[in-house]
Amino acid sequence: MPRPPRMTPRRETMADDKKLTPRAEDFSAWYNQLVLRSELADHAPVKGSMVIRPWGYAIWENMQRALDDMFKATGHENAYFPLLIPMSFLEKEKAHIEGFKPELAVVTHAGGKELEEPLVVRPTSETVIMSMYAKWIQSYRDLPLLINQWANVVRWELRTRLFLRTSEFLWQEGHTVHATAEEAEEHTLRMLGVYRTFMEEWMAMPPVTGLKSDAEKFAGAVRSYSCEAMMQDNRALQAGTTHFLGQNFSKQFDLTFQTEEGKEEYGWNTSWGVSTRLVGALVMTHGDDQGLVLPPKLAPTQVIIVPILKGDDVGPVLAKAEALRSALEERDVRAKVDARDHLSPGNKFYEWERKGVPIRMEVGPKDMEKDQVVLVKRVRGEEEPRKEFLPEAEALATIPERLDAFQAQLLAAALARREENSHRGVKTIGELAEIVEGSGGYVYTGWSGDPAVEERIKEETKATLRCIPQEEFRSAEAPQKCIGGEGDATMEVVWARAY
RNA sequence: CGGGGCGUGGCUCAGUUCGGUAGAGCGCUGCGUUCGGGACGCAGAGGUCCCCGGUUCAAAUCCGGGCGCCCCGACCA
């Protein structure tokens, strides 16, 4: 038996063991170090795959819970479809297989023998799900069919980054069938709205939503829509997509139903997904040079209580810390006491700041004498005091609203940043290139719809057409001319360099 | 797959030019003093120097071959 190849773990350069590389110096190094040092994730033995560590997974679980509730509230049920899909299934939809072929992992051997037909490790599940739906749906009375699944998928990537692009990732994929095109398209937009709401209200990350160009749409879709979030380096991150699939898959899998009028028709499909990439988006939206910054609604721990243990009798302080924790728990605040006795308070402060906990509460002997506690917010404005000394009762009573305020503060900051880095009314490719190569950000221009212009801009500036924004994001004054220089603009579009 | 760089305690790296007892900082373990922003002292653990072969009295260091990883480019939730 051959020895397995030795796999050297990858490492990141850290000049100072204690500090992260500042964002301004090297954003990408900052990101990598933060993810590792905050214990969100680690590199796994197989290139491009990752381990999501407890702290990162707890964030994902909070995301899952919120999203799952929203899916249920819009009428969906969860189910589970298998990991392995016959190769022939993917090949049925021509654009689909063309799009995914380069990144498929294929199982060719099993049970000690070569398989008659190779099995694909799902890169997405449209095909296998449609094949099953075809069995289950007979009549318009069976529609709409609204199912979601939480699963892992594999897409063999050449260049990988923790959370942002790994060969295997966790996601949810919703797959629905509707009786009419209108209803399916409406549903596609409804789910786009659900994603947007989740990103704004839970992640404090305000995306620009819109329609994908044909060049950028999902392989097999008629139309794709996306949420484009702006990261702190002013690059765009596609954070969620929803697809109107038309009857493309239904036709290949013979998914038909009898209409009210008694005619046979192909079902109209949608699919939509968000992945653990959202954790990376969260990092790059709110993180600072100290580490992660978590919106309270997604923070596994919202308040970390650090007891100041000095002298011989630490019992009363620990008891007080525990009492505070349980008082917070009664107010539905996720609080935790860091009672470790081998670390100094300073060490704990840095650690929890690195992990992004929104509020720290300190309590020591001096506070107990005065019946007070110390509160420290993870991010504060220049005007705000570093530490707040508050009567215990007041601190406890106001923490829920402080968490809400912190959540709102993050959203406002992210929104302000997005707007500051949105450039409207840009008229030439030269101007676009200058912005993209300089500060970056979103560039709004007119477009004729000519794919040659899109291709040219991608070649020359590395910026891609992120989306044709939904109405509320469009400029007050609609652009008249196409950025390509020839022809009138038929729409306004957003360009940016993207992840 | 092209172009660059790198493989040495858990982590970051020095040592390689010019061969001669494997090192530092951080982390880890034990004891003590500490603890309100990364504490200190003492004692300790931890290494087939990526692998295989060659040269040599002697190889982390020189030579040959392999493997792996990182960064930049071509595909992408």
Coordinates of C-alpha atoms (C1' of nucleotides) in Angstrom, one line a residue:
Chain A
M1 CA 0.0 0.0 0.0
P2 CA 1.6 3.3 -1.0
R3 CA 2.1 5.8 1.7
P4 CA -0.3 8.8 1.5
P5 CA 1.5 11.9 0.2
R6 CA 2.6 14.2 3.0
M7 CA 0.4 17.2 3.1
T8 CA 2.0 20.3 4.5
P9 CA -0.5 22.6 6.0
R10 CA -0.6 26.0 4.4
R11 CA 0.3 28.9 6.6
E12 CA -0.2 32.6 6.5
T13 CA 2.6 35.0 7.1
M14 CA 2.2 36.8 10.3
A15 CA 4.8 39.4 11.0
D16 CA 3.5 40.0 14.6
D17 CA 2.1 37.0 16.4
K18 CA -0.4 39.1 18.1
K19 CA -1.7 41.5 15.6
L20 CA -3.4 41.0 12.2
T21 CA -1.9 42.5 9.1
P22 CA -3.9 45.8 8.8
R23 CA -6.6 45.8 6.1
A24 CA -5.1 48.8 4.4
E25 CA -1.8 47.1 4.1
D26 CA -3.0 43.8 2.6
F27 CA -6.7 43.1 2.7
S28 CA -6.4 39.5 1.5
A29 CA -3.7 38.6 4.1
W30 CA -5.9 40.3 6.8
Y31 CA -8.8 38.2 5.8
N32 CA -6.9 34.9 5.8
Q33 CA -5.3 35.7 9.2
L34 CA -8.6 36.7 10.7
V35 CA -10.4 33.6 9.7
L36 CA -7.6 31.4 11.1
R37 CA -6.9 33.4 14.2
S38 CA -10.6 34.0 15.1
E39 CA -10.9 30.2 14.8
L40 CA -13.7 30.4 12.3
A41 CA -12.1 27.8 10.0
D42 CA -8.9 25.9 9.2
H43 CA -7.4 24.3 6.1
A44 CA -8.2 20.6 5.7
P45 CA -5.8 18.1 4.3
V46 CA -7.3 18.1 0.8
K47 CA -6.5 21.2 -1.2
G48 CA -9.3 23.6 -1.3
S49 CA -11.4 22.0 1.4
M50 CA -11.9 23.5 4.8
V51 CA -12.9 22.6 8.4
I52 CA -15.5 25.0 9.8
R53 CA -14.6 25.3 13.5
P54 CA -17.1 25.7 16.3
W55 CA -17.1 29.5 16.3
G56 CA -17.6 29.7 12.6
Y57 CA -20.1 26.9 12.6
A58 CA -22.1 28.6 15.4
I59 CA -22.4 31.7 13.1
W60 CA -23.5 29.5 10.2
E61 CA -26.1 27.8 12.5
N62 CA -27.5 31.2 13.4
M63 CA -27.7 32.1 9.7
Q64 CA -29.4 28.8 9.0
R65 CA -32.0 29.2 11.7
A66 CA -32.9 32.7 10.5
L67 CA -33.1 31.7 6.9
D68 CA -34.9 28.5 7.6
D69 CA -37.6 30.4 9.4
M70 CA -37.9 32.7 6.5
F71 CA -38.2 29.9 4.1
K72 CA -40.9 28.2 6.2
A73 CA -42.7 31.5 6.4
T74 CA -42.9 31.7 2.7
G75 CA -44.4 28.2 2.4
H76 CA -41.4 25.9 1.9
E77 CA -40.6 22.5 3.4
N78 CA -37.3 20.9 3.9
A79 CA -36.2 17.7 2.3
Y80 CA -33.0 15.9 1.4
F81 CA -31.8 14.7 -1.9
P82 CA -28.7 12.5 -2.5
L83 CA -25.1 13.5 -2.9
L84 CA -24.4 11.4 -5.9
I85 CA -26.1 12.1 -9.3
P86 CA -25.8 10.0 -12.5
M87 CA -23.6 11.8 -15.0
S88 CA -26.3 11.4 -17.6
F89 CA -28.7 13.6 -15.6
L90 CA -26.4 16.6 -15.8
E91 CA -25.8 16.0 -19.4
K92 CA -29.5 16.3 -20.2
E93 CA -29.5 20.1 -19.9
K94 CA -26.9 21.4 -22.3
A95 CA -26.1 24.7 -20.9
H96 CA -26.1 23.2 -17.4
I97 CA -23.5 20.6 -18.2
E98 CA -21.4 23.0 -20.2
G99 CA -21.3 25.4 -17.2
F100 CA -20.4 22.8 -14.6
K101 CA -18.2 20.4 -16.5
P102 CA -14.9 22.0 -15.5
E103 CA -15.6 21.8 -11.8
L104 CA -17.2 18.4 -11.4
A105 CA -15.8 15.8 -9.0
V106 CA -16.8 12.4 -10.5
V107 CA -16.9 9.0 -8.8
T108 CA -15.8 6.3 -11.2
H109 CA -15.1 3.4 -8.9
A110 CA -17.1 2.0 -6.0
G111 CA -17.3 -1.4 -4.3
G112 CA -13.9 -2.2 -5.8
K113 CA -15.1 -2.0 -9.3
E114 CA -15.4 0.6 -12.0
L115 CA -19.0 1.9 -12.2
E116 CA -21.0 1.4 -15.4
E117 CA -22.0 5.0 -15.3
P118 CA -19.9 7.6 -13.5
L119 CA -21.6 9.4 -10.6
V120 CA -21.2 13.1 -10.1
V121 CA -20.8 14.5 -6.6
R122 CA -23.5 17.2 -6.8
P123 CA -22.3 20.7 -7.7
T124 CA -26.0 21.7 -7.4
S125 CA -29.1 19.5 -7.4
E126 CA -31.5 20.7 -10.1
T127 CA -31.3 17.6 -12.2
V128 CA -31.8 15.0 -9.5
I129 CA -34.6 17.1 -7.9
M130 CA -36.4 17.6 -11.1
S131 CA -36.3 13.9 -11.9
M132 CA -38.0 13.2 -8.6
Y133 CA -40.5 16.1 -9.0
A134 CA -41.5 14.6 -12.3
K135 CA -42.6 11.5 -10.4
W136 CA -44.5 13.4 -7.8
I137 CA -46.4 16.0 -9.9
Q138 CA -49.4 15.1 -12.0
S139 CA -51.8 17.9 -11.7
Y140 CA -52.0 21.7 -11.2
R141 CA -53.4 20.7 -7.8
D142 CA -49.9 19.5 -6.9
L143 CA -48.5 23.0 -7.5
P144 CA -46.8 25.0 -6.4
L145 CA -44.2 22.6 -5.0
L146 CA -41.9 24.5 -2.7
I147 CA -39.0 22.5 -1.3
N148 CA -35.7 23.5 0.2
Q149 CA -32.7 21.4 1.1
W150 CA -29.7 22.1 3.3
A151 CA -26.7 20.3 1.9
N152 CA -23.1 20.2 0.9
V153 CA -22.0 20.5 -2.7
V154 CA -18.7 20.1 -4.5
R155 CA -17.2 22.3 -7.2
W156 CA -13.6 21.7 -8.0
E157 CA -12.1 25.1 -7.9
L158 CA -8.6 26.1 -9.0
R159 CA -8.1 29.0 -6.7
T160 CA -9.7 28.7 -3.3
R161 CA -10.1 30.9 -0.2
L162 CA -11.6 29.9 3.1
F163 CA -15.4 30.4 3.0
L164 CA -15.3 32.5 -0.2
R165 CA -14.4 29.7 -2.5
T166 CA -13.8 26.1 -1.4
S167 CA -14.1 22.9 -3.2
E168 CA -16.8 21.7 -0.9
F169 CA -19.2 24.1 0.8
L170 CA -22.4 24.1 2.7
W171 CA -25.5 25.8 1.4
Q172 CA -29.2 25.7 1.0
E173 CA -30.9 25.2 -2.3
G174 CA -34.5 25.9 -2.9
H175 CA -36.3 24.2 -5.8
T176 CA -39.8 25.1 -6.8
V177 CA -42.3 24.2 -9.5
H178 CA -45.1 26.5 -10.5
A179 CA -48.0 26.3 -12.9
T180 CA -47.2 29.5 -14.8
A181 CA -44.2 31.4 -15.9
E182 CA -45.5 34.5 -14.2
E183 CA -45.8 32.8 -10.9
A184 CA -42.4 31.2 -11.1
E185 CA -40.8 34.5 -11.9
E186 CA -42.6 36.2 -9.1
H187 CA -41.3 33.5 -6.7
T188 CA -37.8 34.1 -8.0
L189 CA -38.1 37.7 -7.1
R190 CA -39.8 36.9 -3.8
M191 CA -36.8 34.8 -2.7
L192 CA -34.4 37.5 -3.9
G193 CA -36.3 39.7 -1.5
V194 CA -36.0 37.2 1.3
Y195 CA -32.2 37.0 0.8
R196 CA -32.0 40.8 0.8
T197 CA -34.0 41.1 4.0
F198 CA -31.8 38.5 5.7
M199 CA -28.6 40.2 4.6
E200 CA -29.8 43.6 5.8
E201 CA -31.6 42.6 9.0
W202 CA -29.4 39.8 10.2
M203 CA -26.0 40.4 8.6
A204 CA -26.3 44.2 8.6
M205 CA -25.0 43.9 5.0
P206 CA -27.0 45.9 2.5
P207 CA -26.6 44.4 -1.0
V208 CA -27.6 45.8 -4.4
T209 CA -30.1 43.5 -6.0
G210 CA -30.7 43.0 -9.7
L211 CA -30.7 40.9 -12.8
K212 CA -27.7 39.1 -14.1
S213 CA -26.5 39.5 -17.7
D214 CA -26.7 36.5 -19.9
A215 CA -23.0 36.0 -19.6
E216 CA -23.2 35.9 -15.9
K217 CA -26.3 33.9 -15.3
F218 CA -26.6 30.4 -13.9
A219 CA -25.9 27.6 -16.3
G220 CA -29.3 26.4 -17.3
A221 CA -31.3 29.4 -16.1
V222 CA -33.5 31.7 -18.2
R223 CA -32.8 34.6 -15.9
S224 CA -30.7 34.9 -12.7
Y225 CA -30.9 37.5 -10.0
S226 CA -28.3 38.3 -7.4
C227 CA -27.5 40.1 -4.2
E228 CA -24.3 42.0 -4.7
A229 CA -22.6 42.9 -1.4
M230 CA -19.7 45.4 -1.3
M231 CA -16.8 44.3 0.8
Q232 CA -14.4 46.7 2.6
D233 CA -11.9 46.6 -0.2
N234 CA -14.7 47.8 -2.4
R235 CA -15.0 44.6 -4.4
A236 CA -18.3 43.0 -5.0
L237 CA -19.3 39.7 -3.6
Q238 CA -22.2 37.7 -5.0
A239 CA -23.8 36.8 -1.8
G240 CA -27.0 35.0 -3.0
T241 CA -28.6 34.1 -6.3
T242 CA -32.1 33.2 -7.4
H243 CA -32.9 31.7 -10.8
F244 CA -36.0 31.6 -13.0
L245 CA -35.4 28.3 -14.8
G246 CA -38.3 28.5 -17.2
Q247 CA -39.1 25.0 -18.5
N248 CA -35.5 24.1 -19.3
F249 CA -35.2 21.4 -16.7
S250 CA -38.8 20.3 -16.8
K251 CA -38.5 19.5 -20.5
Q252 CA -35.4 17.4 -20.0
F253 CA -36.9 15.5 -17.1
D254 CA -40.4 15.3 -18.4
L255 CA -41.8 17.2 -15.5
T256 CA -45.4 17.8 -16.7
F257 CA -48.7 18.5 -15.1
Q258 CA -52.3 18.6 -16.2
T259 CA -53.7 22.2 -16.3
E260 CA -57.0 23.3 -15.0
E261 CA -58.2 23.1 -18.6
G262 CA -57.1 19.5 -18.9
K263 CA -54.0 20.2 -21.1
E264 CA -50.6 18.8 -20.4
E265 CA -47.9 21.4 -19.7
Y266 CA -44.3 21.5 -18.5
G267 CA -43.8 22.9 -15.0
W268 CA -42.1 26.2 -14.5
N269 CA -39.1 26.1 -12.1
T270 CA -37.1 28.3 -9.8
S271 CA -34.0 27.6 -7.8
W272 CA -32.1 29.7 -5.3
G273 CA -29.2 29.4 -2.9
V274 CA -26.9 31.0 -0.3
S275 CA -23.9 29.3 1.1
T276 CA -21.3 29.4 3.8
R277 CA -19.7 32.1 1.7
L278 CA -22.0 34.4 3.7
V279 CA -19.6 33.9 6.6
G280 CA -16.8 35.3 4.5
A281 CA -19.0 38.1 3.5
L282 CA -19.7 38.9 7.1
V283 CA -16.0 39.0 7.9
M284 CA -15.2 41.3 5.0
T285 CA -18.2 43.6 5.7
H286 CA -17.7 44.3 9.4
G287 CA -14.2 43.0 10.4
D288 CA -11.6 45.5 11.5
D289 CA -7.9 45.4 12.3
Q290 CA -8.6 43.9 15.7
G291 CA -10.5 41.0 14.2
L292 CA -14.0 40.0 13.6
V293 CA -17.0 42.1 14.3
L294 CA -20.3 40.3 14.6
P295 CA -23.8 41.7 14.3
P296 CA -25.5 40.8 17.5
K297 CA -28.3 38.9 15.8
L298 CA -25.8 36.4 14.5
A299 CA -23.2 36.4 17.3
P300 CA -23.0 33.0 19.0
T301 CA -22.2 35.0 22.2
Q302 CA -23.6 38.5 22.4
V303 CA -22.1 39.5 25.7
I304 CA -18.9 38.0 27.1
I305 CA -18.6 38.5 30.9
V306 CA -15.0 38.7 32.1
P307 CA -14.6 38.5 35.8
I308 CA -11.6 40.3 37.2
L309 CA -10.1 37.8 39.5
K310 CA -7.6 39.1 42.0
G311 CA -6.5 38.2 45.5
D312 CA -7.3 34.9 47.1
D313 CA -11.1 34.9 47.3
V314 CA -12.3 34.9 43.7
G315 CA -15.5 33.2 44.7
P316 CA -17.8 36.2 45.1
V317 CA -16.7 37.7 41.8
L318 CA -17.3 34.4 39.9
A319 CA -20.7 34.1 41.6
K320 CA -21.5 37.7 40.5
A321 CA -20.4 36.9 37.0
E322 CA -22.6 33.9 36.9
A323 CA -25.6 35.8 38.3
L324 CA -25.1 38.5 35.6
R325 CA -25.1 35.8 32.9
S326 CA -28.3 34.2 34.1
A327 CA -29.9 37.6 34.4
L328 CA -29.0 38.3 30.8
E329 CA -30.2 34.9 29.7
E330 CA -33.6 35.8 31.2
R331 CA -33.6 38.8 28.9
D332 CA -32.9 36.5 25.9
V333 CA -29.3 37.7 25.6
R334 CA -26.7 35.0 24.7
A335 CA -24.1 35.6 27.4
K336 CA -21.1 33.7 28.6
V337 CA -18.7 33.9 31.5
D338 CA -15.0 33.5 30.7
A339 CA -13.9 32.1 34.0
R340 CA -10.5 30.7 32.8
D341 CA -8.0 31.3 35.5
H342 CA -4.8 30.9 33.6
L343 CA -5.3 33.9 31.3
S344 CA -5.1 37.6 32.4
P345 CA -8.1 39.8 31.7
G346 CA -6.2 41.6 29.0
N347 CA -5.7 38.3 27.1
K348 CA -9.4 37.6 27.3
F349 CA -10.3 41.1 26.1
Y350 CA -8.2 40.6 23.0
E351 CA -9.4 37.1 22.3
W352 CA -13.1 38.0 22.4
E353 CA -12.5 41.1 20.4
R354 CA -10.8 39.0 17.8
K355 CA -13.8 36.7 17.8
G356 CA -16.1 39.7 17.3
V357 CA -18.4 39.5 20.4
P358 CA -20.5 42.7 20.4
I359 CA -20.4 43.6 24.1
R360 CA -17.9 42.8 26.9
M361 CA -19.0 43.1 30.5
E362 CA -16.3 43.3 33.1
V363 CA -17.0 42.8 36.8
G364 CA -14.4 42.9 39.6
P365 CA -14.1 43.5 43.3
K366 CA -14.2 47.3 42.8
D367 CA -17.4 47.1 40.8
M368 CA -19.0 44.9 43.3
E369 CA -18.4 47.4 46.1
K370 CA -20.2 50.0 44.0
D371 CA -22.8 47.7 42.6
Q372 CA -21.7 48.4 39.1
V373 CA -20.4 46.7 36.0
V374 CA -18.2 47.9 33.1
L375 CA -19.4 47.7 29.5
V376 CA -17.3 47.8 26.4
K377 CA -18.7 47.9 22.9
R378 CA -16.8 46.0 20.2
V379 CA -16.9 49.0 17.9
R380 CA -17.4 52.6 19.0
G381 CA -17.6 56.0 17.5
E382 CA -14.8 58.5 18.2
E383 CA -17.1 60.4 20.6
E384 CA -18.0 57.3 22.7
P385 CA -16.1 56.5 25.9
R386 CA -13.9 53.4 25.8
K387 CA -15.5 51.9 28.9
E388 CA -18.8 52.7 30.4
F389 CA -19.3 52.3 34.2
L390 CA -22.9 51.6 34.9
P391 CA -25.1 50.5 37.8
E392 CA -25.6 46.8 37.5
A393 CA -29.4 47.1 37.1
E394 CA -29.1 49.7 34.4
A395 CA -26.6 47.7 32.5
L396 CA -28.8 44.6 32.6
A397 CA -31.9 46.5 31.6
T398 CA -30.3 48.3 28.7
I399 CA -28.2 45.5 27.1
P400 CA -31.0 44.3 24.7
E401 CA -31.4 47.9 23.4
R402 CA -27.6 48.3 23.2
L403 CA -27.4 45.2 21.1
D404 CA -30.1 46.5 18.8
A405 CA -28.3 49.8 18.5
F406 CA -25.1 48.0 17.7
Q407 CA -26.8 46.0 15.0
A408 CA -28.3 49.2 13.5
Q409 CA -24.9 51.0 13.7
L410 CA -23.3 48.2 11.7
L411 CA -25.9 48.4 9.0
A412 CA -25.8 52.1 8.8
A413 CA -22.0 52.1 8.5
A414 CA -22.1 49.4 5.8
L415 CA -24.8 51.3 3.9
A416 CA -22.8 54.5 4.1
R417 CA -19.7 52.8 2.8
R418 CA -21.6 51.3 -0.1
E419 CA -23.0 54.6 -1.1
E420 CA -19.7 56.4 -0.7
N421 CA -18.1 53.9 -3.1
S422 CA -20.9 53.9 -5.7
H423 CA -20.0 56.0 -8.7
R424 CA -22.9 57.1 -10.8
G425 CA -23.2 58.7 -14.2
V426 CA -19.9 57.2 -15.4
K427 CA -19.8 57.5 -19.2
T428 CA -16.7 56.0 -20.6
I429 CA -14.7 52.8 -20.2
G430 CA -11.6 54.9 -19.5
E431 CA -13.4 56.5 -16.6
L432 CA -14.6 53.1 -15.4
A433 CA -11.1 51.7 -15.6
E434 CA -9.7 54.6 -13.6
I435 CA -12.2 54.0 -10.7
V436 CA -11.8 50.3 -10.7
E437 CA -8.1 50.5 -10.6
G438 CA -8.1 53.2 -8.0
S439 CA -10.5 53.1 -5.1
G440 CA -12.8 50.5 -6.6
G441 CA -16.5 50.2 -5.8
Y442 CA -19.6 50.1 -7.8
V443 CA -19.7 51.9 -11.2
Y444 CA -23.2 52.7 -12.6
T445 CA -23.3 53.2 -16.4
G446 CA -25.6 52.9 -19.3
W447 CA -25.5 49.7 -21.4
S448 CA -27.0 48.8 -24.8
G449 CA -27.2 45.2 -23.9
D450 CA -24.4 44.3 -26.3
P451 CA -22.4 41.4 -24.9
A452 CA -19.3 42.5 -26.8
V453 CA -19.1 45.6 -24.7
E454 CA -19.4 43.5 -21.5
E455 CA -16.6 41.2 -22.7
R456 CA -14.4 44.1 -23.7
I457 CA -14.8 45.8 -20.3
K458 CA -14.0 42.5 -18.5
E459 CA -10.9 42.1 -20.6
E460 CA -9.7 45.7 -20.2
T461 CA -10.6 46.5 -16.6
K462 CA -11.2 43.1 -14.9
A463 CA -14.5 44.5 -13.8
T464 CA -17.6 42.4 -14.5
L465 CA -21.2 43.3 -14.9
R466 CA -22.5 42.6 -11.5
C467 CA -26.2 43.2 -12.2
I468 CA -28.9 45.3 -13.8
P469 CA -30.1 46.8 -10.6
Q470 CA -33.7 46.8 -9.4
E471 CA -35.5 50.0 -9.7
E472 CA -34.8 51.5 -6.3
F473 CA -31.0 51.3 -6.9
R474 CA -31.1 53.0 -10.2
S475 CA -29.7 56.6 -10.6
A476 CA -32.2 59.4 -10.5
E477 CA -31.2 60.3 -14.0
A478 CA -31.3 57.3 -16.4
P479 CA -28.1 57.1 -18.5
Q480 CA -28.6 57.9 -22.2
K481 CA -25.6 56.4 -23.8
C482 CA -24.0 52.9 -23.7
I483 CA -20.7 52.8 -21.9
G484 CA -19.3 51.1 -25.0
G485 CA -19.4 54.4 -26.9
E486 CA -21.8 53.3 -29.5
G487 CA -25.6 53.2 -29.3
D488 CA -28.1 54.3 -26.8
A489 CA -28.4 52.8 -23.3
T490 CA -31.4 50.6 -22.9
M491 CA -30.6 50.0 -19.2
E492 CA -28.4 51.0 -16.3
V493 CA -25.9 48.5 -15.0
V494 CA -23.5 48.1 -12.2
W495 CA -19.8 47.2 -12.7
A496 CA -17.2 46.1 -10.2
R497 CA -14.3 43.9 -9.6
A498 CA -15.7 40.9 -7.8
Y499 CA -14.7 37.9 -5.7
Chain B
rC1 C1' -1.1 24.4 -17.0
rG2 C1' 2.5 29.1 -17.7
rG3 C1' 5.6 32.9 -14.3
rG4 C1' 7.7 33.7 -9.4
rG5 C1' 8.6 32.1 -4.2
rC6 C1' 9.0 28.6 -0.2
rG7 C1' 9.4 23.6 2.7
rU8 C1' 13.6 23.7 9.9
rG9 C1' 9.5 22.2 17.4
rG10 C1' 2.2 23.7 17.6
rC11 C1' 2.9 29.0 15.0
rU12 C1' 6.3 32.9 12.8
rC13 C1' 11.1 32.5 11.3
rA14 C1' 16.9 32.5 11.7
rG15 C1' 20.7 29.1 10.4
rU16 C1' 22.1 27.2 4.0
rU17 C1' 26.5 31.8 0.8
rC18 C1' 31.6 29.3 3.3
rG19 C1' 29.5 21.3 5.5
rG20 C1' 31.5 20.5 11.9
rU21 C1' 26.9 19.2 18.9
rA22 C1' 19.7 22.0 15.5
rG23 C1' 18.4 27.6 17.4
rA24 C1' 15.1 32.2 18.7
rG25 C1' 10.4 34.6 19.7
rC26 C1' 5.5 33.3 20.6
rG27 C1' 2.6 29.1 22.2
rC28 C1' 2.4 24.6 25.5
rU29 C1' 3.3 21.8 30.7
rG30 C1' 4.5 22.3 36.2
rC31 C1' 5.3 25.4 40.6
rG32 C1' 5.2 30.3 42.7
rU33 C1' 4.1 35.5 42.5
rU34 C1' 0.3 38.1 39.5
rC35 C1' -4.5 39.6 37.3
rG36 C1' -9.1 46.6 35.7
rG37 C1' -5.8 46.2 28.0
rG38 C1' -1.5 41.0 25.4
rA39 C1' 2.4 39.8 33.4
rC40 C1' 6.9 37.8 35.6
rG41 C1' 10.5 34.2 37.8
rC42 C1' 12.2 29.3 38.0
rA43 C1' 11.9 24.4 35.9
rG44 C1' 10.4 21.6 31.6
rA45 C1' 8.3 19.1 27.2
rG46 C1' 8.5 19.2 22.1
rG47 C1' 12.5 18.2 15.7
rU48 C1' 13.0 11.4 10.7
rC49 C1' 15.5 20.1 9.3
rC50 C1' 9.5 17.7 3.0
rC51 C1' 11.0 12.7 0.7
rC52 C1' 14.6 9.4 -2.0
rG53 C1' 19.4 8.9 -3.7
rG54 C1' 24.5 10.8 -4.3
rU55 C1' 29.3 13.3 -2.6
rU56 C1' 32.0 13.5 2.2
rC57 C1' 35.3 11.3 8.1
rA58 C1' 31.0 14.5 8.6
rA59 C1' 25.0 17.2 5.1
rA60 C1' 19.4 21.4 7.4
rU61 C1' 23.7 23.3 4.4
rC62 C1' 26.7 20.7 -1.6
rC63 C1' 24.7 17.7 -6.2
rG64 C1' 20.6 14.8 -8.8
rG65 C1' 15.6 13.4 -8.8
rG66 C1' 10.7 13.6 -6.7
rC67 C1' 6.6 15.6 -3.7
rG68 C1' 4.0 19.4 -1.4
rC69 C1' 2.6 24.4 -0.4
rC70 C1' 2.0 29.7 -1.2
rC71 C1' 1.6 34.1 -4.6
rC72 C1' 0.4 36.1 -9.7
rG73 C1' -2.4 34.6 -14.5
rA74 C1' -6.6 31.4 -17.4
rC75 C1' -12.6 29.0 -14.7
rC76 C1' -16.0 30.3 -10.5
rA77 C1' -21.7 30.2 -4.9

